[in-house]
Amino acid sequence: MNKEDLLKRLEELKALPKRSLGQNFLVSDHVVEKILQSVKVKEDLNLLEIGPGVGALTEHLVKIPCSNFRVIELDEAFASYWRGRELEVIEADALQWGWGEAENQKSPTHLVSNLPYQISAPLVMELSSMGASWIQSMTLMFQKEVAERIVAVPKTKAYGTLSVVAQMRWNIKKVVDAGPACFHPRPKVSSRVLNFQWNPEGEGSLAFLKFVRSGFLNRRKFLMKSLKGISGGFDWEKALTEMGLSTQVRAEELKPGEWFELFRKFKGHGN
Ligand code: SAH
């Protein structure tokens, strides 16, 4: 969809881009193409898109042979438009929707979204820690800095809770970069699309997310000190030493796998 088509569609729908809903519509065929290429078509595939808007991606996604296609849209005007096109529309806030509820799940699902910037980091946290495996893969657009935080390596400024929980749950690859000119209206920031594949050897739970988050509360402190508040008699010194780590290690120095090993020891102790 080029900018002219987009403006025409918006006019037909009497809609103006809403900044409060992070509405930056895709007008780059190249980026759309790259996103579509990352969807691995399988017979039993279910597709789910967050925020179809006027359909830059949706118009293509509906043509992919799949067992079920649903969209989640918060904007009433767009939700009713897609309902009129006989799509299965979930009119909801994607951050509030019950991702972990059995009746909402269809396995296996590929999630696609040009995500509104303000919900992207919390959404990845939620999907990485919900403890259900129905979303097998996802292709998501982020503000570039958020994409960098997701794939960040230890001992960098960008490395934090988001990096650890996302990397422990998914195998993540960059799909394509998208500058401000790829959208209308143009955002102030650059964007990047990432592809996530469920890692069967990975891990994710709310308890793990909370654990990592407490460790990162004060990233400059020794990890042992940050975690003291949740100890319940657990011997951090012994655990870190057993893992071959210094007792003076800081949160930002632990690799995702080490975070998980420490968490397992802590849980195993009855916490
Ligand atoms: N996919 C379209 C639109 C992207 S703009 C395109 O690429 O052109 C972001 C879309 O997400 C808009 O349709 C907006 O209404 C919707 N949206 C914003 N916040 C949302 C939320 N919390 N839950 C679900 N949809 C949301």
Short mmCIF file of C-alpha atoms and ligand atoms in Angstrom, two decimals:
data_model
loop_
_atom_site.label_atom_id
_atom_site.label_comp_id
_atom_site.label_asym_id
_atom_site.label_seq_id
_atom_site.Cartn_x
_atom_site.Cartn_y
_atom_site.Cartn_z
CA MET A 1 0.00 0.00 0.00
CA ASN A 2 1.57 3.33 -0.99
CA LYS A 3 0.88 6.65 0.68
CA GLU A 4 -1.79 7.65 -1.85
CA ASP A 5 -3.79 4.42 -1.28
CA LEU A 6 -3.42 4.84 2.45
CA LEU A 7 -4.75 8.40 2.45
CA LYS A 8 -7.68 7.31 0.30
CA ARG A 9 -8.52 4.48 2.70
CA LEU A 10 -8.30 6.75 5.72
CA GLU A 11 -10.62 9.23 4.03
CA GLU A 12 -13.15 6.51 3.17
CA LEU A 13 -13.13 5.48 6.81
CA LYS A 14 -13.23 9.12 7.93
CA ALA A 15 -10.23 8.31 10.12
CA LEU A 16 -7.24 10.44 11.04
CA PRO A 17 -4.07 8.79 12.38
CA LYS A 18 -4.30 8.70 16.17
CA ARG A 19 -1.03 9.31 17.90
CA SER A 20 -2.45 7.99 21.19
CA LEU A 21 -2.85 4.57 19.53
CA GLY A 22 0.61 4.61 17.97
CA GLN A 23 -0.85 4.76 14.48
CA ASN A 24 2.06 4.95 12.06
CA PHE A 25 0.89 3.14 8.95
CA LEU A 26 3.27 1.17 6.77
CA VAL A 27 3.73 2.60 3.28
CA SER A 28 6.81 0.58 2.24
CA ASP A 29 6.25 -2.41 -0.05
CA HIS A 30 9.78 -3.60 0.68
CA VAL A 31 9.18 -3.80 4.44
CA VAL A 32 5.76 -5.44 3.93
CA GLU A 33 7.37 -8.02 1.62
CA LYS A 34 10.10 -8.83 4.16
CA ILE A 35 7.55 -9.26 6.95
CA LEU A 36 5.44 -11.61 4.80
CA GLN A 37 8.51 -13.66 3.83
CA SER A 38 9.18 -14.36 7.49
CA VAL A 39 5.82 -16.13 7.91
CA LYS A 40 6.55 -19.82 7.41
CA VAL A 41 3.38 -21.13 5.80
CA LYS A 42 2.21 -24.51 7.12
CA GLU A 43 -1.10 -26.28 6.61
CA ASP A 44 -2.18 -26.11 10.23
CA LEU A 45 -0.95 -22.56 10.78
CA ASN A 46 -3.07 -20.00 12.63
CA LEU A 47 -2.36 -16.35 12.06
CA LEU A 48 -2.95 -13.51 14.48
CA GLU A 49 -2.31 -9.85 13.75
CA ILE A 50 -2.29 -7.06 16.32
CA GLY A 51 -3.44 -3.69 14.98
CA PRO A 52 -4.45 -4.25 11.34
CA GLY A 53 -5.20 -0.53 10.93
CA VAL A 54 -6.26 0.00 7.31
CA GLY A 55 -4.55 -3.21 6.27
CA ALA A 56 -1.01 -2.69 4.90
CA LEU A 57 -0.21 -6.20 6.19
CA THR A 58 -3.73 -7.55 6.60
CA GLU A 59 -4.60 -7.37 2.89
CA HIS A 60 -1.72 -9.81 2.25
CA LEU A 61 -2.14 -11.94 5.34
CA VAL A 62 -5.75 -12.81 4.40
CA LYS A 63 -4.39 -14.46 1.25
CA ILE A 64 -2.06 -16.81 3.09
CA PRO A 65 -3.64 -20.26 3.26
CA CYS A 66 -4.02 -20.93 6.95
CA SER A 67 -6.42 -22.65 9.26
CA ASN A 68 -7.53 -19.52 11.12
CA PHE A 69 -6.84 -15.78 10.91
CA ARG A 70 -7.74 -13.35 13.70
CA VAL A 71 -6.96 -9.71 14.36
CA ILE A 72 -6.84 -7.77 17.63
CA GLU A 73 -7.71 -4.09 17.16
CA LEU A 74 -8.36 -1.42 19.78
CA ASP A 75 -9.56 1.31 17.41
CA GLU A 76 -13.33 0.96 17.08
CA ALA A 77 -13.45 2.30 13.50
CA PHE A 78 -10.87 -0.19 12.23
CA ALA A 79 -12.37 -3.05 14.24
CA SER A 80 -15.78 -2.48 12.67
CA TYR A 81 -14.24 -2.13 9.20
CA TRP A 82 -12.57 -5.55 9.43
CA ARG A 83 -15.68 -7.10 10.94
CA GLY A 84 -17.50 -5.85 7.85
CA ARG A 85 -14.90 -7.63 5.75
CA GLU A 86 -15.83 -10.83 7.60
CA LEU A 87 -12.62 -11.18 9.52
CA GLU A 88 -12.60 -12.56 13.04
CA VAL A 89 -11.99 -9.40 15.06
CA ILE A 90 -11.10 -9.27 18.72
CA GLU A 91 -11.83 -5.70 19.75
CA ALA A 92 -9.48 -5.36 22.68
CA ASP A 93 -6.32 -3.88 24.06
CA ALA A 94 -3.60 -6.37 23.15
CA LEU A 95 -1.91 -5.70 26.49
CA GLN A 96 -5.04 -6.62 28.46
CA TRP A 97 -6.12 -9.60 26.36
CA GLY A 98 -5.93 -13.04 27.98
CA TRP A 99 -2.89 -14.51 26.19
CA GLY A 100 -2.60 -17.21 28.82
CA GLU A 101 -6.28 -18.21 28.76
CA ALA A 102 -6.91 -21.60 27.18
CA GLU A 103 -10.06 -20.52 25.28
CA ASN A 104 -8.11 -17.78 23.46
CA GLN A 105 -5.35 -20.08 22.28
CA LYS A 106 -5.04 -21.77 18.90
CA SER A 107 -1.96 -23.84 18.31
CA PRO A 108 0.33 -23.32 16.43
CA THR A 109 0.07 -19.58 15.84
CA HIS A 110 2.28 -17.03 14.10
CA LEU A 111 1.80 -13.53 15.49
CA VAL A 112 2.40 -10.57 13.17
CA SER A 113 2.32 -6.89 14.05
CA ASN A 114 3.53 -3.46 13.20
CA LEU A 115 3.23 -2.80 16.90
CA PRO A 116 2.28 0.53 18.37
CA TYR A 117 5.55 1.63 20.01
CA GLN A 118 4.14 2.16 23.46
CA ILE A 119 3.00 -1.45 23.93
CA SER A 120 5.87 -3.36 22.31
CA ALA A 121 8.24 -3.91 25.27
CA PRO A 122 5.53 -4.90 27.79
CA LEU A 123 3.93 -7.17 25.19
CA VAL A 124 7.18 -9.06 24.55
CA MET A 125 7.62 -9.43 28.33
CA GLU A 126 4.09 -10.85 28.59
CA LEU A 127 4.47 -13.26 25.64
CA SER A 128 7.85 -14.44 26.88
CA SER A 129 6.62 -15.22 30.36
CA MET A 130 3.05 -16.47 29.88
CA GLY A 131 4.12 -20.10 30.20
CA ALA A 132 2.08 -21.29 27.19
CA SER A 133 3.51 -22.50 23.89
CA TRP A 134 0.69 -21.78 21.46
CA ILE A 135 2.52 -18.87 19.81
CA GLN A 136 5.22 -20.69 17.91
CA SER A 137 6.67 -17.72 16.07
CA MET A 138 6.21 -13.99 15.67
CA THR A 139 7.26 -11.16 13.39
CA LEU A 140 7.09 -7.84 15.21
CA MET A 141 8.03 -4.23 14.46
CA PHE A 142 9.80 -2.23 17.15
CA GLN A 143 11.34 1.12 17.70
CA LYS A 144 14.99 0.36 16.87
CA GLU A 145 16.21 0.97 20.44
CA VAL A 146 13.69 -1.54 21.81
CA ALA A 147 14.79 -4.13 19.21
CA GLU A 148 18.37 -3.52 20.33
CA ARG A 149 17.40 -4.06 23.98
CA ILE A 150 15.73 -7.34 23.06
CA VAL A 151 18.82 -8.83 21.41
CA ALA A 152 21.42 -7.08 23.63
CA VAL A 153 24.37 -9.05 25.02
CA PRO A 154 25.67 -8.93 28.62
CA LYS A 155 27.77 -6.01 29.83
CA THR A 156 26.12 -3.50 27.53
CA LYS A 157 23.85 -0.63 28.51
CA ALA A 158 20.95 -2.05 26.51
CA TYR A 159 21.10 -5.42 28.32
CA GLY A 160 18.37 -5.90 30.91
CA THR A 161 15.29 -7.84 31.98
CA LEU A 162 13.73 -7.60 28.52
CA SER A 163 16.86 -9.10 26.88
CA VAL A 164 17.08 -11.98 29.36
CA VAL A 165 13.43 -13.07 29.28
CA ALA A 166 13.08 -12.70 25.50
CA GLN A 167 16.32 -14.54 24.70
CA MET A 168 15.55 -17.35 27.16
CA ARG A 169 12.20 -17.96 25.45
CA TRP A 170 12.84 -17.38 21.72
CA ASN A 171 15.47 -17.66 19.03
CA ILE A 172 15.50 -14.14 17.63
CA LYS A 173 16.64 -12.81 14.25
CA LYS A 174 16.57 -9.41 12.60
CA VAL A 175 14.25 -9.24 9.57
CA VAL A 176 14.60 -5.70 8.23
CA ASP A 177 15.17 -2.09 9.25
CA ALA A 178 12.51 0.51 8.52
CA GLY A 179 13.34 4.23 8.55
CA PRO A 180 10.78 6.98 9.28
CA ALA A 181 9.93 7.28 5.54
CA CYS A 182 8.46 3.75 5.60
CA PHE A 183 5.49 5.06 7.60
CA HIS A 184 2.76 7.64 7.46
CA PRO A 185 2.74 9.75 9.50
CA ARG A 186 6.52 9.59 9.86
CA PRO A 187 7.64 8.65 13.37
CA LYS A 188 10.60 10.51 14.89
CA VAL A 189 12.46 7.25 15.45
CA SER A 190 13.77 4.40 13.29
CA SER A 191 12.26 0.95 13.45
CA ARG A 192 13.38 -2.65 13.17
CA VAL A 193 11.48 -5.88 12.54
CA LEU A 194 12.47 -9.00 14.49
CA ASN A 195 11.46 -12.62 13.99
CA PHE A 196 11.00 -14.86 17.04
CA GLN A 197 10.96 -18.67 16.98
CA TRP A 198 9.80 -20.57 20.04
CA ASN A 199 12.78 -22.37 21.53
CA PRO A 200 11.70 -25.77 22.93
CA GLU A 201 14.82 -25.82 25.12
CA GLY A 202 14.11 -22.32 26.36
CA GLU A 203 12.14 -21.20 29.39
CA GLY A 204 9.75 -18.55 30.47
CA SER A 205 7.43 -17.88 33.38
CA LEU A 206 6.12 -15.00 35.39
CA ALA A 207 8.20 -16.14 38.35
CA PHE A 208 11.38 -16.04 36.22
CA LEU A 209 10.48 -12.57 34.90
CA LYS A 210 9.98 -11.27 38.46
CA PHE A 211 13.23 -12.86 39.56
CA VAL A 212 15.27 -11.23 36.78
CA ARG A 213 13.49 -7.93 37.34
CA SER A 214 14.46 -7.86 41.02
CA GLY A 215 18.04 -8.64 40.07
CA PHE A 216 18.16 -5.71 37.66
CA LEU A 217 16.49 -3.21 40.03
CA ASN A 218 19.90 -1.81 40.79
CA ARG A 219 22.20 -2.88 37.98
CA ARG A 220 25.31 -1.33 39.52
CA LYS A 221 24.99 -3.17 42.84
CA PHE A 222 26.37 -6.64 43.38
CA LEU A 223 23.64 -9.05 42.30
CA MET A 224 23.77 -10.79 45.67
CA LYS A 225 22.78 -7.53 47.37
CA SER A 226 19.94 -6.77 44.94
CA LEU A 227 18.50 -10.22 45.47
CA LYS A 228 18.82 -10.20 49.24
CA GLY A 229 15.25 -8.96 49.65
CA ILE A 230 13.81 -12.13 48.13
CA SER A 231 16.28 -14.60 49.70
CA GLY A 232 14.19 -16.54 52.17
CA GLY A 233 17.34 -18.09 53.57
CA PHE A 234 18.87 -18.90 50.19
CA ASP A 235 22.66 -18.91 50.06
CA TRP A 236 23.51 -16.71 47.04
CA GLU A 237 27.21 -16.91 47.69
CA LYS A 238 27.20 -20.70 47.47
CA ALA A 239 24.99 -20.73 44.37
CA LEU A 240 27.12 -18.22 42.48
CA THR A 241 30.32 -20.01 43.44
CA GLU A 242 28.90 -23.37 42.30
CA MET A 243 28.15 -21.74 38.95
CA GLY A 244 31.75 -20.59 38.67
CA LEU A 245 30.73 -16.94 39.08
CA SER A 246 32.21 -14.29 41.33
CA THR A 247 30.16 -13.33 44.39
CA GLN A 248 30.69 -9.74 43.24
CA VAL A 249 29.01 -10.32 39.89
CA ARG A 250 26.52 -7.64 38.74
CA ALA A 251 23.14 -8.24 37.08
CA GLU A 252 24.34 -7.05 33.68
CA GLU A 253 27.17 -9.62 33.64
CA LEU A 254 25.02 -12.76 33.76
CA LYS A 255 24.12 -14.43 30.46
CA PRO A 256 20.44 -15.42 29.96
CA GLY A 257 21.32 -19.10 30.57
CA GLU A 258 23.10 -18.19 33.82
CA TRP A 259 20.10 -16.20 34.96
CA PHE A 260 17.99 -19.26 34.42
CA GLU A 261 20.40 -21.58 36.21
CA LEU A 262 20.48 -19.28 39.22
CA PHE A 263 16.67 -19.09 39.18
CA ARG A 264 16.43 -22.90 39.10
CA LYS A 265 18.72 -23.26 42.09
CA PHE A 266 16.68 -20.65 43.97
CA LYS A 267 13.40 -22.41 43.16
CA GLY A 268 14.86 -25.81 43.97
CA HIS A 269 15.59 -24.49 47.42
CA GLY A 270 11.83 -24.21 47.98
CA ASN A 271 11.31 -20.54 47.13
N1 SAH B 1 -0.75 -2.71 10.70
C1 SAH B 1 -1.04 -1.38 10.22
C2 SAH B 1 -1.28 -0.38 11.37
C3 SAH B 1 -0.13 -0.16 12.30
S1 SAH B 1 -0.41 1.18 13.42
C4 SAH B 1 0.09 -0.91 9.33
O1 SAH B 1 1.17 -1.47 9.42
O2 SAH B 1 -0.11 0.04 8.57
C5 SAH B 1 -0.80 0.34 14.92
C6 SAH B 1 -2.16 -0.32 14.95
O3 SAH B 1 -2.36 -0.89 16.25
C7 SAH B 1 -3.33 0.62 14.76
O4 SAH B 1 -4.29 -0.02 13.95
C8 SAH B 1 -3.86 0.86 16.18
O5 SAH B 1 -5.23 1.21 16.22
C9 SAH B 1 -3.62 -0.49 16.80
N2 SAH B 1 -3.45 -0.46 18.26
C10 SAH B 1 -2.88 0.51 19.02
N3 SAH B 1 -2.82 0.16 20.30
C11 SAH B 1 -3.37 -1.08 20.39
C12 SAH B 1 -3.61 -1.99 21.47
N4 SAH B 1 -3.24 -1.68 22.72
N5 SAH B 1 -4.19 -3.17 21.19
C13 SAH B 1 -4.56 -3.50 19.93
N6 SAH B 1 -4.35 -2.68 18.86
C14 SAH B 1 -3.78 -1.49 19.08
#
